[in-house]
CSV table of C-alpha atoms in Angstrom, one decimal:
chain,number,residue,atom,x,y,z
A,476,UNK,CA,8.6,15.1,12.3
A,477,UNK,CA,7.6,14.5,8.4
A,478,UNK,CA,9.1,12.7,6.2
A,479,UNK,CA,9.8,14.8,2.7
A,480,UNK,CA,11.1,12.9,-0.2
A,481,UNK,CA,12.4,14.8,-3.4
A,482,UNK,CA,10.4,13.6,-7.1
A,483,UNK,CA,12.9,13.3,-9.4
A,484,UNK,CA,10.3,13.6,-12.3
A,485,UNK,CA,9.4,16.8,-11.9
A,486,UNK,CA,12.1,18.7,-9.6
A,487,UNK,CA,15.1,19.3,-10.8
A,488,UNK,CA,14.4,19.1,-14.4
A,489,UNK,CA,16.6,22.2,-15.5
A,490,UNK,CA,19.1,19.3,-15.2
A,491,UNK,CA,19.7,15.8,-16.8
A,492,UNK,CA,17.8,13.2,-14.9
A,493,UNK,CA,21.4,11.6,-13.7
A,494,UNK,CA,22.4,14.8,-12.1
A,495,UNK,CA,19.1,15.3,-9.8
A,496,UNK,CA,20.3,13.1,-7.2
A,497,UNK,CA,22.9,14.6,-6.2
A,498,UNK,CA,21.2,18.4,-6.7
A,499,UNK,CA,18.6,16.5,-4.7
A,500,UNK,CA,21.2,15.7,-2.1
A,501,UNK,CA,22.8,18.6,-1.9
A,502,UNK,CA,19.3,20.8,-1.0
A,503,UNK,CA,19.0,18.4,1.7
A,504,UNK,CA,17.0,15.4,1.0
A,505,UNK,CA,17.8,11.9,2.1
A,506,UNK,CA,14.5,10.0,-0.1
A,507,UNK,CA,14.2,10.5,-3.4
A,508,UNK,CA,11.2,9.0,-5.9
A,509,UNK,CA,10.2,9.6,-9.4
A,510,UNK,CA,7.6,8.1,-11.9
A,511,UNK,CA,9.7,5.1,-13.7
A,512,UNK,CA,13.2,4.0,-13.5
A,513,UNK,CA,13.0,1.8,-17.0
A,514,UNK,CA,15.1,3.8,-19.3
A,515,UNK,CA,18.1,3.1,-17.0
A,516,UNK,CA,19.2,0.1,-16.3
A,517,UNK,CA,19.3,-0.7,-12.2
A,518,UNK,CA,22.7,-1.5,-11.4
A,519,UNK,CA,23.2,2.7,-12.5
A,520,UNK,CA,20.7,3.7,-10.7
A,521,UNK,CA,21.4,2.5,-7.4
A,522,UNK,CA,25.3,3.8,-8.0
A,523,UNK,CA,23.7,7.2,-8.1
A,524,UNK,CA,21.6,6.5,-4.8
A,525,UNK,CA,24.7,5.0,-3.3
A,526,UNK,CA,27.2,7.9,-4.1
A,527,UNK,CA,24.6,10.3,-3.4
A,528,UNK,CA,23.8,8.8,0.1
A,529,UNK,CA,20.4,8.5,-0.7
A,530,UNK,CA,17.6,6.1,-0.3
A,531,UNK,CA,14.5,5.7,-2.9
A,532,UNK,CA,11.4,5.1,-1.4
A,533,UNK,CA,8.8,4.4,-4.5
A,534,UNK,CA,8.6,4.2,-8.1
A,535,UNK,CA,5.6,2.6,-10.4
A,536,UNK,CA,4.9,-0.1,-12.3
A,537,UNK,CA,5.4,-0.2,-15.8
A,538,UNK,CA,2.0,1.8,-17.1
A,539,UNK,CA,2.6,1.4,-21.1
A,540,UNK,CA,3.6,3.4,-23.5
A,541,UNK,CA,3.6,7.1,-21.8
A,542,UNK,CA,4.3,9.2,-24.6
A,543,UNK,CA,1.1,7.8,-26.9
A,544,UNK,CA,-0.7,8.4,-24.2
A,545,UNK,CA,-1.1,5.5,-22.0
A,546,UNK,CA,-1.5,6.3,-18.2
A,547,UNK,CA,-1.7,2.2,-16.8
A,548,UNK,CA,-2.5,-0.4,-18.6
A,549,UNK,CA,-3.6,-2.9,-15.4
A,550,UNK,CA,-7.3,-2.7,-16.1
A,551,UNK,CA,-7.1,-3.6,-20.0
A,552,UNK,CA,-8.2,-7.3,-20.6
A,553,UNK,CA,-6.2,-7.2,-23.5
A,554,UNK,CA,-3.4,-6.3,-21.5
A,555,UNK,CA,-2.8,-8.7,-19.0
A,556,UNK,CA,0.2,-10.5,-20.2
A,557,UNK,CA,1.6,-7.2,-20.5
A,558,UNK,CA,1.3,-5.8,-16.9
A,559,UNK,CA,2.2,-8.9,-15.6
A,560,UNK,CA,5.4,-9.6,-17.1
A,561,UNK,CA,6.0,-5.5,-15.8
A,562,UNK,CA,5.4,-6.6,-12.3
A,563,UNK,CA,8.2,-8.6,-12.6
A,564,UNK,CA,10.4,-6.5,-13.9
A,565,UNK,CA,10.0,-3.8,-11.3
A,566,UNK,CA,10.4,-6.5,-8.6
A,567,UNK,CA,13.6,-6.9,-10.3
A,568,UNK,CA,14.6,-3.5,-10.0
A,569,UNK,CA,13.1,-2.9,-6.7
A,570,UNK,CA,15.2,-5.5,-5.5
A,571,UNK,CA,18.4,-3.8,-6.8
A,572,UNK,CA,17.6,-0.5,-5.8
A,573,UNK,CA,16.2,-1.3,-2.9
A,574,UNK,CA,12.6,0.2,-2.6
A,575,UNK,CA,9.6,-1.5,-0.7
A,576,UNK,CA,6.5,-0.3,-2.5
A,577,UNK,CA,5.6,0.1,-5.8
A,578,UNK,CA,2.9,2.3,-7.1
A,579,UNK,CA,0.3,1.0,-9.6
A,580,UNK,CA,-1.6,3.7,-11.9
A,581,UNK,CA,-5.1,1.6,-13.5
A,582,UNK,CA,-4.9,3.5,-16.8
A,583,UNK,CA,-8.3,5.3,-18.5
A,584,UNK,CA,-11.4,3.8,-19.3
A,585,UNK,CA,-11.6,1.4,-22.5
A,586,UNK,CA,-15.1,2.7,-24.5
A,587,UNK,CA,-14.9,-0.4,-26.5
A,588,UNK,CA,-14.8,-2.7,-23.6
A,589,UNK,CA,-17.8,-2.9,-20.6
A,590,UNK,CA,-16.7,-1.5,-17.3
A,591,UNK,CA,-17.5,-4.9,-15.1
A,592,UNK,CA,-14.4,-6.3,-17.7
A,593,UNK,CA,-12.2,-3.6,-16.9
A,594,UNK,CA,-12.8,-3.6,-13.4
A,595,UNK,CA,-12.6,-7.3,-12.9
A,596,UNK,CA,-8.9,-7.8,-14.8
A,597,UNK,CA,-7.7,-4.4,-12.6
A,598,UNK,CA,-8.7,-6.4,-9.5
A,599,UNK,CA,-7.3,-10.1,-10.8
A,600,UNK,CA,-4.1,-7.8,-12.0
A,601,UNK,CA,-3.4,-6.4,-8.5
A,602,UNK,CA,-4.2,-9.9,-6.8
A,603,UNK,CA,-1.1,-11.0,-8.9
A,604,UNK,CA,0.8,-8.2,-8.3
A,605,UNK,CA,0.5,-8.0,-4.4
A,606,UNK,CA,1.4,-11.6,-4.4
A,607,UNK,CA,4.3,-11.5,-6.3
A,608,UNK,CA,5.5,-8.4,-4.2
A,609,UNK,CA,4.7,-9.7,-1.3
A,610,UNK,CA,7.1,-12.8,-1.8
A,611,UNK,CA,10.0,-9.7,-2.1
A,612,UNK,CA,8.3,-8.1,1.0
A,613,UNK,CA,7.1,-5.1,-0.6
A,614,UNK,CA,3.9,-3.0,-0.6
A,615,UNK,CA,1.6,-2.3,-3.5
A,616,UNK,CA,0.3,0.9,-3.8
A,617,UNK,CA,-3.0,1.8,-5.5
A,618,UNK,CA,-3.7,5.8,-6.5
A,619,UNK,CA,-6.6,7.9,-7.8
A,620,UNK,CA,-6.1,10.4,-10.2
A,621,UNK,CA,-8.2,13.7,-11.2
A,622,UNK,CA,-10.5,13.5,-14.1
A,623,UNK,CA,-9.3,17.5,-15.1
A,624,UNK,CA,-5.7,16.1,-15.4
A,625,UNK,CA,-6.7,13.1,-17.4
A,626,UNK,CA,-9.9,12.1,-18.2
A,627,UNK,CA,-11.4,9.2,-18.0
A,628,UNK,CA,-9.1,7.8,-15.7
A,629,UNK,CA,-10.4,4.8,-14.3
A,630,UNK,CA,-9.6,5.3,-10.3
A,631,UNK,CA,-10.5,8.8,-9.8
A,632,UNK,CA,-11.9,9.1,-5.9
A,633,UNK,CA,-11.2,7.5,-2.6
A,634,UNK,CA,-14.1,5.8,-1.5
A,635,UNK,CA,-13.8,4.0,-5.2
A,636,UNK,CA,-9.9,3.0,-4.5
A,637,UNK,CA,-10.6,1.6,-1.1
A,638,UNK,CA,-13.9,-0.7,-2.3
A,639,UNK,CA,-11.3,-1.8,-5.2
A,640,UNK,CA,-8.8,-2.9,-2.3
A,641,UNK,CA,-11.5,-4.7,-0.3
A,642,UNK,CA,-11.9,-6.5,-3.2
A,643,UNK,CA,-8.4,-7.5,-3.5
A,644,UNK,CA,-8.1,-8.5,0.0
A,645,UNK,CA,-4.6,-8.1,0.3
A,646,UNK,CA,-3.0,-7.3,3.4
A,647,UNK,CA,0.1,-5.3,1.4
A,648,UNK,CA,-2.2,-3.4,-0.5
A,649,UNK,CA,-2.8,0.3,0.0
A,650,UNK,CA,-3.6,3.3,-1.2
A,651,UNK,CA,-1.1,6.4,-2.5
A,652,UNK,CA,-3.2,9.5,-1.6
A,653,UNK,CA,-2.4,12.5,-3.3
A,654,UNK,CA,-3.5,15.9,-2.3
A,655,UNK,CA,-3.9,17.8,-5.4
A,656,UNK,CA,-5.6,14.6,-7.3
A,657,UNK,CA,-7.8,14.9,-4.4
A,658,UNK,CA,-8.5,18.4,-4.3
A,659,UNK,CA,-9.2,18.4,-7.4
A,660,UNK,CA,-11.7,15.4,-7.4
A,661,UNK,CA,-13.1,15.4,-4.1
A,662,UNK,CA,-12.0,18.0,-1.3
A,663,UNK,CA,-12.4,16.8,2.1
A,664,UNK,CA,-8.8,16.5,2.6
A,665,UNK,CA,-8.6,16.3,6.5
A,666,UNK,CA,-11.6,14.1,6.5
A,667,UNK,CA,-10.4,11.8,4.4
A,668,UNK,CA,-6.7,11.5,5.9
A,669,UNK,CA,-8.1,11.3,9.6
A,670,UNK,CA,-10.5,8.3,8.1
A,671,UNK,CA,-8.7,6.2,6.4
A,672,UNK,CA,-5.2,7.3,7.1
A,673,UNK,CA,-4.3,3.5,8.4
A,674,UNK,CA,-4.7,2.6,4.6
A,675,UNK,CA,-2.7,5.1,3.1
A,676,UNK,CA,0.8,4.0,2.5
A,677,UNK,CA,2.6,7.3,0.6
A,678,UNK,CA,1.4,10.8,0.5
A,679,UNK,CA,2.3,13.2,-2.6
A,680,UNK,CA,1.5,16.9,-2.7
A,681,UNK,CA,1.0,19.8,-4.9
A,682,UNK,CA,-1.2,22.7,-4.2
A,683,UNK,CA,-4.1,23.6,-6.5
A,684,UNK,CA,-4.7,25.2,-8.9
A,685,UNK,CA,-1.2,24.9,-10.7
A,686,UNK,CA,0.0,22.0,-9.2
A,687,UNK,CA,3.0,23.8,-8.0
A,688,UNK,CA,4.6,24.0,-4.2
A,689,UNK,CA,2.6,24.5,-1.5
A,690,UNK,CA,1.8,28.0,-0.5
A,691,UNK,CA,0.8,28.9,-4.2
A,692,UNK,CA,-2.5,27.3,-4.4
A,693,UNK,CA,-5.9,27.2,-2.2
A,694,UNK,CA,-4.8,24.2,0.1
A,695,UNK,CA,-4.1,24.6,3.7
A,696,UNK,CA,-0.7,22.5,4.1
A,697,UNK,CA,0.2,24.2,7.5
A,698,UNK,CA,-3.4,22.5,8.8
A,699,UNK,CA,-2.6,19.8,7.1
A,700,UNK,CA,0.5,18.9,7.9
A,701,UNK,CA,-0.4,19.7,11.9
A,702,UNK,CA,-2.7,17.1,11.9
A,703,UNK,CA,-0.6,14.6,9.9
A,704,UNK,CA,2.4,14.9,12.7
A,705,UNK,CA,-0.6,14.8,15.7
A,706,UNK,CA,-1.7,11.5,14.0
A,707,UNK,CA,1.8,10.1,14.0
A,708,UNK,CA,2.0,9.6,10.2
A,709,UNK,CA,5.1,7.6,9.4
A,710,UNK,CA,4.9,7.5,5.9
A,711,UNK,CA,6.7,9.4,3.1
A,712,UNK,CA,5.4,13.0,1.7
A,713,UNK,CA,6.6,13.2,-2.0
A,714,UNK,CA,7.4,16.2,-3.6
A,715,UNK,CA,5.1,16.0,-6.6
A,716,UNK,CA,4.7,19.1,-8.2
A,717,UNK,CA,5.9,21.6,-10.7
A,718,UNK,CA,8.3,24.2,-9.1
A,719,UNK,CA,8.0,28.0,-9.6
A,720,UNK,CA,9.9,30.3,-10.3
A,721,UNK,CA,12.9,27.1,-9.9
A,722,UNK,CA,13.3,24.0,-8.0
A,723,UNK,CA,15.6,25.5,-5.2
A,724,UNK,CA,13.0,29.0,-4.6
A,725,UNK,CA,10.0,26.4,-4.4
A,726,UNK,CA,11.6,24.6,-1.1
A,727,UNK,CA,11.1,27.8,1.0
A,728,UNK,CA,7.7,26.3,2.8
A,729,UNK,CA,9.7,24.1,3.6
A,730,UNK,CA,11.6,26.0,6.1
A,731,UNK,CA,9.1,25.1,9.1
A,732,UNK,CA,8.9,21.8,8.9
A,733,UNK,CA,12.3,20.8,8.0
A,734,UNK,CA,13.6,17.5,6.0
A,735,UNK,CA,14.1,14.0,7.2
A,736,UNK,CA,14.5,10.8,5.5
């Protein structure tokens, strides 16, 4: 059986962030995620989790400042201090809420800065951060997105993620593969999950084009999801997309595969 787990971030967003774990709870859903948990402090968050008898499985690492535009900042040399002292302060609320792995998002390309630069302080950046996590016993997760969605993103395909994390050498490093990031950059989605699937820590889907449920777009989840329970995937499948018409009519692919925590 898979393992669905609600994204606060964009489900639910008729209502006020507070109030989508326990809409989340009450379609069903045991594991919950969402992009940050910063503007709240812990403590309140894991009340919600706990009265909602829910568990949160991922959030990311501080990535900047998101509404001028910044998308990660771990690959900016002039940024280190920065991302560091955010590692530390999502261990902090990992630790209260309890989540094990933590997302990292690289950020877009510098122009003013060479590319060797930027790719040497992402890897020295993650070598901190899968050390520091690792001390808390929690997994660092590394994603590529699509260069339609926001260009210039620095990780933008799989092969380029995974030469990053041999790089790293980190045994709790791994990668956060999302389906419409990777339809979008690469295709070969079974291919790709059947590969490298011992590496991938954290699934999130949205069907393309639109990035809404599945069933709306070109991408054959059915397929997919067959071969994902023949492999035995244990992981979590987050619910990263923009529902139409509404949250609760966007859950009815859902039907044949059920939810589980």
């Amino acid at each position: 059986m898979l393992h669905f787990t609600a994204n606060l971030t964009m489900l639910f967003t008729e209502l006020p962030f507070p109030q989508r774990f326990a809409a989340a709870r009450s379609a069903g859903f045991n594991t919950v995620e969402y992009l940050f948990p910063y503007e709240n402090e812990a403590p309140f968050l894991a009340d919600l989790l706990t009265a909602n008898h829910l568990k949160q499985v991922l959030f990311n690492l501080p990535a900047g400042d998101w509404s001028k535009g910044d998308r990660g900042i771990a690959a900016d040399p002039d940024r280190v201090q920065e991302f560091r002292t955010g590692v530390e302060r999502a261990l902090a609320y990992a630790r209260i809420l309890g989540v094990s792995q933590l997302n990292c998002l690289a950020g877009k390309i510098r122009p003013d800065i060479s590319l060797e630069a930027q790719w040497q302080t992402l890897r020295e950046n993650l070598q901190f951060a899968a050390d520091a996590l690792a001390g808390q016993g929690v997994k660092l997760l590394v994603e590529f997105i699509n260069r339609y969605d926001i260009p210039g993103f620095l990780l933008h395909r799989t092969e380029q993620t995974l030469r990053l994390l041999d790089e790293v050498d980190r045994a709790n490093v791994f990668l956060q593969y999302d389906l419409y990031h990777a339809q979008r950059e690469e295709g070969e989605l079974t291919a790709t999950l059947r590969t490298h699937l011992d590496r991938i820590a954290h699934i999130q889907i949205a069907d393309n084009p639109g990035r809404h449920q599945p069933g709306t777009g070109e991408i054959n989840f059915p397929f997919l999801f067959d071969q994902l329970e023949k492999w035995d995937y244990q992981g979590y499948i987050g619910l990263e997309y923009v529902p139409t018409p509404d949250t609760l009519s966007s859950f009815a692919w859902l039907t044949s595969y059920g939810v589980q925590d």
